[in-house]
Backbone as ProteinMPNN parsed JSONL, in Angstrom:
{"seq_chain_A": "XXXXXXXXXXXXXXXXXXXXXXXXXXXXXXXXXXXXXXXXXXXXXXXXXXXXXXXXXXXXXXXXXXXXXXXXXXXXXXXXXXXXXXXXXXXXXXXXXXXXXXXXXXXXXXXXXXXXXXXXXXXXXXX", "coords_chain_A": {"N_chain_A": [[-3.483, 19.387, -41.249], [-3.6, 22.373, -43.483], [-1.818, 22.303, -46.122], [-1.124, 24.164, -48.009], [-0.78, 26.49, -46.552], [1.071, 26.542, -45.069], [3.722, 27.498, -46.327], [4.535, 31.01, -46.835], [3.065, 33.212, -49.345], [5.602, 34.404, -51.394], [7.274, 32.575, -50.8], [6.826, 30.204, -52.007], [6.647, 30.945, -54.374], [9.176, 31.295, -54.935], [9.908, 28.722, -54.424], [8.837, 27.368, -56.409], [8.934, 28.604, -58.621], [11.742, 29.454, -58.969], [13.999, 32.234, -57.769], [13.098, 35.463, -58.341], [14.865, 37.634, -59.561], [17.678, 36.937, -61.768], [21.199, 36.854, -62.245], [24.033, 37.329, -64.294], [26.258, 36.807, -63.224], [25.232, 34.484, -61.53], [24.45, 32.533, -63.302], [26.793, 32.122, -64.708], [28.35, 31.09, -62.748], [27.53, 28.217, -62.783], [28.38, 26.909, -64.527], [30.079, 23.97, -66.036], [33.171, 22.689, -67.73], [33.328, 20.3, -70.249], [35.668, 18.566, -72.416], [36.878, 20.516, -73.868], [39.789, 21.478, -76.021], [42.382, 22.753, -74.996], [43.228, 24.994, -76.273], [40.782, 26.121, -77.589], [38.396, 28.739, -77.423], [36.197, 28.542, -76.475], [35.068, 28.533, -73.928], [35.9, 30.793, -72.591], [34.849, 32.641, -74.704], [31.942, 31.844, -74.115], [30.972, 32.684, -70.875], [31.54, 35.334, -71.366], [29.837, 36.294, -73.281], [27.13, 35.509, -71.991], [27.742, 37.417, -69.853], [27.316, 39.846, -71.205], [24.579, 39.896, -71.408], [21.11, 41.188, -70.937], [18.853, 41.033, -68.145], [16.519, 39.629, -69.214], [17.239, 38.332, -71.906], [19.118, 36.424, -70.579], [17.119, 34.636, -69.105], [16.023, 33.387, -71.153], [18.232, 31.922, -72.167], [18.211, 30.13, -69.927], [15.773, 28.813, -70.072], [16.36, 27.883, -72.941], [18.245, 26.014, -71.815], [18.254, 24.935, -69.725], [15.246, 24.625, -69.495], [13.437, 26.299, -68.133], [12.295, 29.541, -67.046], [13.992, 30.687, -64.974], [16.777, 29.682, -62.555], [16.765, 26.174, -61.696], [15.913, 25.044, -58.59], [17.001, 22.309, -58.05], [19.49, 22.286, -59.82], [22.966, 21.698, -60.189], [25.54, 22.194, -62.059], [25.315, 23.036, -65.231], [26.469, 21.126, -68.21], [28.715, 21.979, -69.949], [29.166, 20.724, -73.071], [32.281, 20.014, -75.51], [32.151, 19.912, -78.69], [32.72, 19.061, -82.353], [34.309, 21.402, -84.526], [31.852, 23.628, -86.305], [29.145, 24.877, -88.146], [26.578, 24.566, -87.038], [23.931, 24.819, -84.539], [24.045, 25.638, -81.288], [23.172, 22.836, -79.131], [20.682, 21.746, -76.265], [20.008, 19.597, -73.56], [17.84, 19.316, -72.159], [17.013, 17.798, -69.898], [18.805, 16.744, -68.737], [20.905, 18.717, -68.043], [22.258, 19.531, -69.875], [25.25, 20.804, -72.41], [25.606, 20.997, -75.575], [28.275, 22.435, -77.521], [29.344, 23.291, -80.593], [32.888, 23.667, -81.212], [33.241, 26.849, -82.28], [34.63, 29.112, -84.622], [34.993, 31.421, -84.265], [34.251, 34.429, -82.049], [32.111, 36.08, -82.708], [30.674, 34.325, -84.831], [29.811, 32.388, -82.267], [28.138, 33.992, -80.748], [26.096, 34.734, -82.531], [25.226, 32.519, -83.502], [23.872, 31.497, -80.565], [22.359, 33.618, -79.945], [20.449, 32.955, -81.889], [19.522, 30.5, -81.089], [18.133, 30.63, -78.557], [16.382, 32.764, -78.935], [14.958, 31.23, -80.447], [13.579, 29.035, -78.755], [11.757, 27.174, -76.76], [9.437, 26.884, -73.447], [8.509, 24.553, -70.882], [7.739, 25.393, -69.036], [5.147, 25.645, -66.229], [3.936, 27.312, -64.205]], "CA_chain_A": [[-3.495, 20.885, -41.664], [-3.632, 23.03, -45.034], [-0.35, 22.629, -46.435], [-0.498, 25.503, -48.611], [-0.568, 27.374, -45.686], [2.677, 26.385, -44.446], [4.614, 28.584, -46.669], [3.889, 32.136, -47.456], [2.996, 33.026, -51.321], [6.331, 34.396, -51.927], [8.247, 31.246, -50.33], [6.024, 29.424, -52.864], [6.769, 31.236, -56.053], [10.613, 30.706, -55.258], [10.395, 27.304, -54.589], [8.285, 26.605, -57.526], [9.612, 29.296, -59.972], [13.003, 30.152, -58.657], [14.435, 33.345, -57.814], [12.664, 36.402, -59.243], [15.899, 38.11, -59.928], [18.892, 36.364, -62.149], [22.065, 37.542, -62.651], [24.831, 36.424, -65.53], [27.4, 35.775, -62.217], [24.798, 33.089, -61.202], [24.319, 31.62, -64.281], [28.47, 31.575, -65.435], [28.962, 30.035, -61.983], [27.046, 26.859, -62.816], [28.894, 26.175, -66.024], [31.333, 23.062, -66.276], [33.272, 22.064, -69.166], [34.151, 18.885, -70.932], [36.121, 18.331, -73.792], [37.552, 21.856, -74.938], [40.79, 21.522, -76.254], [43.373, 23.744, -74.206], [43.154, 26.082, -77.258], [39.533, 26.744, -77.61], [38.234, 29.889, -76.803], [34.519, 28.707, -75.964], [35.282, 28.595, -72.312], [36.076, 32.516, -72.36], [33.373, 33.283, -74.947], [30.419, 32.073, -73.355], [30.932, 33.618, -70.275], [31.789, 36.959, -71.754], [28.849, 36.517, -73.784], [26.393, 35.6, -70.853], [27.962, 38.467, -68.836], [26.959, 40.851, -71.996], [22.999, 39.519, -71.446], [20.332, 41.71, -69.923], [18.094, 39.719, -67.486], [15.729, 39.064, -70.133], [18.152, 37.249, -72.619], [19.773, 35.52, -69.419], [16.051, 33.926, -68.837], [15.892, 33.063, -72.619], [19.061, 30.783, -72.157], [18.247, 29.08, -69.228], [14.888, 28.344, -70.956], [17.263, 27.033, -73.669], [19.576, 24.838, -71.513], [17.126, 23.958, -68.466], [13.373, 24.365, -69.797], [13.059, 27.099, -66.735], [13.413, 30.729, -66.723], [14.614, 30.451, -63.521], [17.633, 28.75, -62.012], [16.239, 25.459, -61.348], [16.719, 24.868, -56.844], [17.815, 21.426, -57.868], [20.808, 22.781, -60.644], [24.11, 22.007, -59.313], [25.933, 22.459, -62.861], [25.61, 22.768, -66.281], [27.966, 20.652, -68.427], [28.994, 21.996, -71.232], [30.3, 19.87, -73.584], [32.784, 20.422, -76.947], [31.791, 19.171, -80.258], [33.54, 19.526, -83.327], [33.755, 22.735, -84.816], [30.831, 23.011, -87.301], [28.392, 26.266, -88.269], [25.488, 24.165, -86.369], [23.642, 25.743, -83.389], [24.235, 24.782, -79.872], [22.149, 22.034, -78.663], [20.652, 21.452, -75.328], [19.542, 18.543, -73.269], [17.231, 20.329, -71.049], [16.446, 16.61, -68.517], [20.549, 16.214, -68.157], [21.021, 20.363, -68.085], [23.932, 19.278, -70.757], [24.948, 21.972, -73.383], [26.563, 20.828, -76.609], [28.375, 23.552, -78.17], [30.612, 23.59, -81.364], [33.647, 25.055, -80.899], [33.146, 27.833, -83.071], [36.087, 29.483, -85.068], [35.092, 33.303, -83.813], [33.176, 34.812, -81.349], [31.043, 36.112, -83.347], [29.737, 32.96, -84.537], [28.977, 31.59, -81.044], [27.061, 35.127, -80.131], [25.259, 34.542, -83.722], [24.486, 31.204, -83.081], [23.116, 31.197, -79.401], [20.797, 34.464, -80.007], [19.695, 32.232, -82.724], [19.134, 29.521, -80.503], [18.014, 31.21, -77.375], [15.351, 33.386, -79.639], [13.552, 30.366, -81.114], [13.328, 28.177, -77.532], [10.44, 27.18, -75.872], [9.875, 26.463, -72.344], [7.222, 23.488, -70.835], [7.18, 25.563, -67.2], [3.587, 25.704, -66.18], [4.286, 28.559, -63.566]], "C_chain_A": [[-3.446, 21.181, -43.088], [-2.355, 23.225, -45.291], [0.35, 23.697, -47.275], [-0.333, 26.588, -47.595], [1.04, 27.312, -44.426], [3.903, 27.308, -45.056], [3.833, 30.181, -47.329], [3.548, 32.075, -48.972], [4.702, 33.556, -51.913], [7.348, 33.328, -51.928], [8.099, 30.342, -51.383], [6.596, 29.523, -54.344], [8.233, 31.053, -55.84], [10.762, 29.205, -55.655], [9.597, 26.317, -56.027], [8.563, 26.942, -58.891], [11.377, 29.672, -59.995], [12.923, 31.579, -58.019], [13.849, 34.162, -58.901], [13.571, 37.002, -59.806], [17.21, 37.158, -59.902], [19.9, 37.278, -62.522], [23.234, 36.742, -63.888], [25.831, 35.77, -64.53], [26.821, 34.563, -61.909], [24.698, 31.89, -61.995], [25.701, 31.131, -64.689], [28.581, 30.413, -64.37], [28.416, 28.723, -62.311], [27.615, 26.473, -64.102], [30.388, 25.065, -65.466], [31.212, 22.815, -67.733], [33.744, 21.163, -69.197], [34.521, 18.75, -72.296], [36.855, 18.977, -74.463], [38.743, 21.493, -74.593], [41.192, 22.803, -75.357], [43.151, 25.297, -74.696], [41.979, 26.661, -77.655], [38.99, 27.755, -76.809], [36.716, 30.172, -76.136], [34.159, 28.851, -74.713], [35.329, 30.023, -71.447], [34.869, 33.032, -72.992], [32.521, 33.277, -74.424], [30.124, 32.755, -72.307], [30.821, 34.908, -70.467], [29.974, 37.381, -72.522], [27.209, 36.403, -73.105], [26.425, 37.063, -69.664], [27.235, 39.555, -69.874], [25.316, 40.751, -72.056], [22.234, 40.3, -70.403], [19.332, 40.464, -68.927], [16.877, 38.875, -68.166], [16.12, 38.116, -71.231], [18.773, 36.385, -71.459], [18.59, 34.399, -69.139], [15.637, 33.202, -70.168], [17.188, 31.796, -72.775], [18.813, 30.066, -71.305], [16.805, 28.425, -69.968], [15.364, 27.15, -71.654], [17.84, 25.818, -73.003], [18.498, 24.348, -70.692], [15.693, 23.801, -68.815], [12.938, 25.433, -68.834], [13.431, 28.553, -66.967], [13.798, 31.488, -65.713], [16.184, 29.771, -63.628], [17.163, 27.544, -61.375], [16.869, 25.031, -59.759], [17.6, 23.511, -57.019], [19.18, 21.241, -58.936], [22.135, 22.716, -59.961], [25.546, 22.535, -60.686], [25.554, 22.077, -64.143], [27.077, 22.259, -67.352], [28.142, 21.131, -70.146], [30.133, 21.371, -71.928], [30.74, 20.257, -75.237], [32.382, 19.523, -77.944], [32.329, 19.844, -81.655], [33.542, 20.667, -83.769], [33.017, 22.687, -86.482], [30.291, 24.513, -86.968], [26.93, 25.772, -87.555], [25.449, 24.802, -85.031], [24.164, 24.985, -82.145], [22.89, 24.1, -79.585], [22.012, 21.847, -77.414], [19.823, 20.614, -74.966], [19.207, 19.038, -71.958], [17.006, 19.426, -69.876], [17.884, 16.9, -67.59], [21.103, 17.653, -67.863], [23.081, 20.001, -68.562], [23.758, 20.486, -72.113], [25.752, 21.373, -74.574], [26.977, 21.939, -77.475], [29.672, 23.358, -79.179], [31.66, 24.414, -81.072], [34.176, 25.641, -82.174], [34.635, 28.708, -83.413], [36.595, 31.042, -84.67], [34.039, 33.189, -82.731], [31.836, 35.365, -81.892], [30.177, 35.341, -83.963], [29.24, 32.568, -83.475], [27.963, 32.593, -80.682], [25.676, 34.8, -81.636], [24.248, 33.376, -83.125], [23.117, 30.976, -81.985], [22.273, 31.989, -79.42], [20.126, 33.789, -80.818], [18.959, 31.308, -81.814], [17.672, 30.016, -79.432], [16.456, 32.034, -77.942], [14.128, 32.165, -79.982], [13.528, 28.695, -80.037], [12.271, 28.285, -77.09], [10.509, 26.726, -74.517], [8.306, 25.746, -71.915], [7.571, 24.198, -69.202], [6.057, 26.206, -67.195], [3.04, 26.493, -65.125], [4.076, 29.882, -64.129]], "O_chain_A": [[-3.255, 20.259, -43.882], [-1.73, 24.169, -44.807], [1.522, 24.063, -47.37], [0.301, 27.593, -47.916], [1.598, 27.872, -43.483], [4.839, 27.741, -44.385], [2.858, 30.305, -48.07], [3.72, 31.086, -49.684], [5.026, 33.012, -52.969], [8.151, 33.16, -52.845], [9.072, 29.684, -51.75], [6.888, 28.654, -55.166], [8.691, 30.495, -56.838], [11.335, 28.635, -56.583], [9.738, 25.163, -56.431], [8.539, 26.252, -59.91], [12.021, 30.084, -60.96], [11.815, 32.053, -57.768], [13.942, 33.857, -60.09], [13.257, 37.087, -60.993], [17.766, 36.693, -58.907], [19.629, 38.357, -63.049], [23.064, 35.565, -64.208], [26.258, 34.625, -64.68], [27.523, 33.552, -61.925], [24.793, 30.707, -61.666], [25.876, 29.949, -64.987], [28.794, 29.233, -64.647], [29.238, 27.894, -61.923], [27.075, 25.526, -64.674], [31.352, 25.359, -64.759], [30.295, 22.732, -68.55], [34.608, 20.864, -68.373], [33.713, 18.822, -73.222], [37.482, 18.549, -75.432], [39.075, 21.207, -73.442], [40.401, 23.705, -75.078], [42.983, 26.333, -74.052], [42.081, 27.799, -78.114], [39.083, 27.695, -75.583], [36.194, 31.157, -75.615], [33.045, 29.256, -74.38], [35.008, 30.311, -70.295], [33.996, 33.655, -72.386], [31.983, 34.323, -74.061], [29.148, 33.5, -72.392], [30.061, 35.607, -69.796], [29.238, 38.35, -72.334], [26.258, 37.038, -73.562], [25.537, 37.535, -68.954], [26.431, 40.257, -69.26], [24.758, 41.57, -72.786], [22.515, 40.209, -69.208], [19.256, 39.254, -69.142], [16.413, 37.8, -67.788], [15.391, 37.156, -71.482], [18.813, 35.23, -71.884], [18.995, 33.253, -68.941], [14.775, 32.332, -70.041], [16.984, 30.823, -73.501], [19.14, 28.925, -71.632], [17.002, 27.314, -70.461], [15.129, 25.968, -71.403], [17.904, 24.733, -73.582], [17.874, 23.34, -71.028], [15.041, 22.845, -68.395], [11.711, 25.406, -68.745], [14.611, 28.884, -67.082], [13.9, 32.712, -65.638], [16.657, 29.407, -64.704], [17.08, 27.769, -60.167], [18.057, 24.733, -59.632], [18.663, 23.386, -56.411], [19.844, 20.205, -58.895], [22.44, 23.622, -59.186], [26.481, 23.206, -60.25], [25.418, 20.871, -64.352], [28.217, 22.723, -67.351], [27.722, 20.62, -71.185], [31.345, 21.357, -71.712], [29.93, 20.667, -76.068], [32.365, 18.306, -77.761], [32.297, 21.053, -81.883], [32.536, 21.26, -83.377], [33.387, 22.052, -87.47], [30.663, 25.222, -86.033], [26.08, 26.661, -87.512], [26.429, 25.235, -84.425], [24.628, 23.845, -82.152], [21.78, 24.612, -79.739], [23.118, 21.701, -76.894], [18.809, 20.508, -75.657], [19.923, 19.171, -70.966], [16.799, 19.995, -68.804], [18.055, 17.147, -66.396], [22.123, 17.505, -67.19], [24.215, 20.099, -68.095], [22.73, 20.918, -72.634], [26.935, 21.322, -74.238], [26.109, 22.44, -78.19], [30.819, 23.28, -78.741], [31.551, 25.596, -80.747], [35.09, 25.252, -82.901], [35.532, 28.89, -82.59], [37.675, 31.633, -84.677], [33.239, 32.278, -82.518], [30.711, 35.064, -81.493], [28.972, 35.512, -83.778], [28.039, 32.309, -83.561], [26.883, 32.15, -80.294], [24.468, 34.702, -81.417], [23.138, 33.33, -82.595], [21.978, 30.565, -82.209], [21.186, 31.585, -79.007], [18.92, 33.904, -80.602], [17.73, 31.381, -81.811], [16.49, 29.739, -79.633], [15.446, 31.825, -77.27], [12.906, 32.188, -79.833], [13.474, 27.555, -80.5], [11.718, 29.377, -76.961], [11.554, 26.152, -74.21], [7.229, 26.135, -72.367], [7.636, 23.425, -68.246], [5.821, 27.166, -67.928], [1.817, 26.497, -64.978], [4.412, 30.882, -63.497]]}, "name": "protein", "num_of_chains": 1, "seq": "XXXXXXXXXXXXXXXXXXXXXXXXXXXXXXXXXXXXXXXXXXXXXXXXXXXXXXXXXXXXXXXXXXXXXXXXXXXXXXXXXXXXXXXXXXXXXXXXXXXXXXXXXXXXXXXXXXXXXXXXXXXXXXX"}
């Protein structure tokens, strides 16, 4: 049998590219936190930032973190790991769904650094 005919075109799109629409709630629900001290505000500020993003910015965030503009079907969690306080940009490890975030001193710094990081990242998505 012709394997391409097993699924309709919309089903192939979801399988290969993920859902057509994403929400901040979907993205935030995938975050888990590692190594943040109790006084750190990053576990509050990052979800707040993502909740303020429109769908285009959420897709840029996903490209930065996952290498794809949609939530990968096999994505269980994005591990957000605490790094020492510094003015460095966050660093994403797309193959492992890890995100290293400095323990920024202010929400404004977190926003500035994430907007810069997601604006300058690219994708290896082929579809």
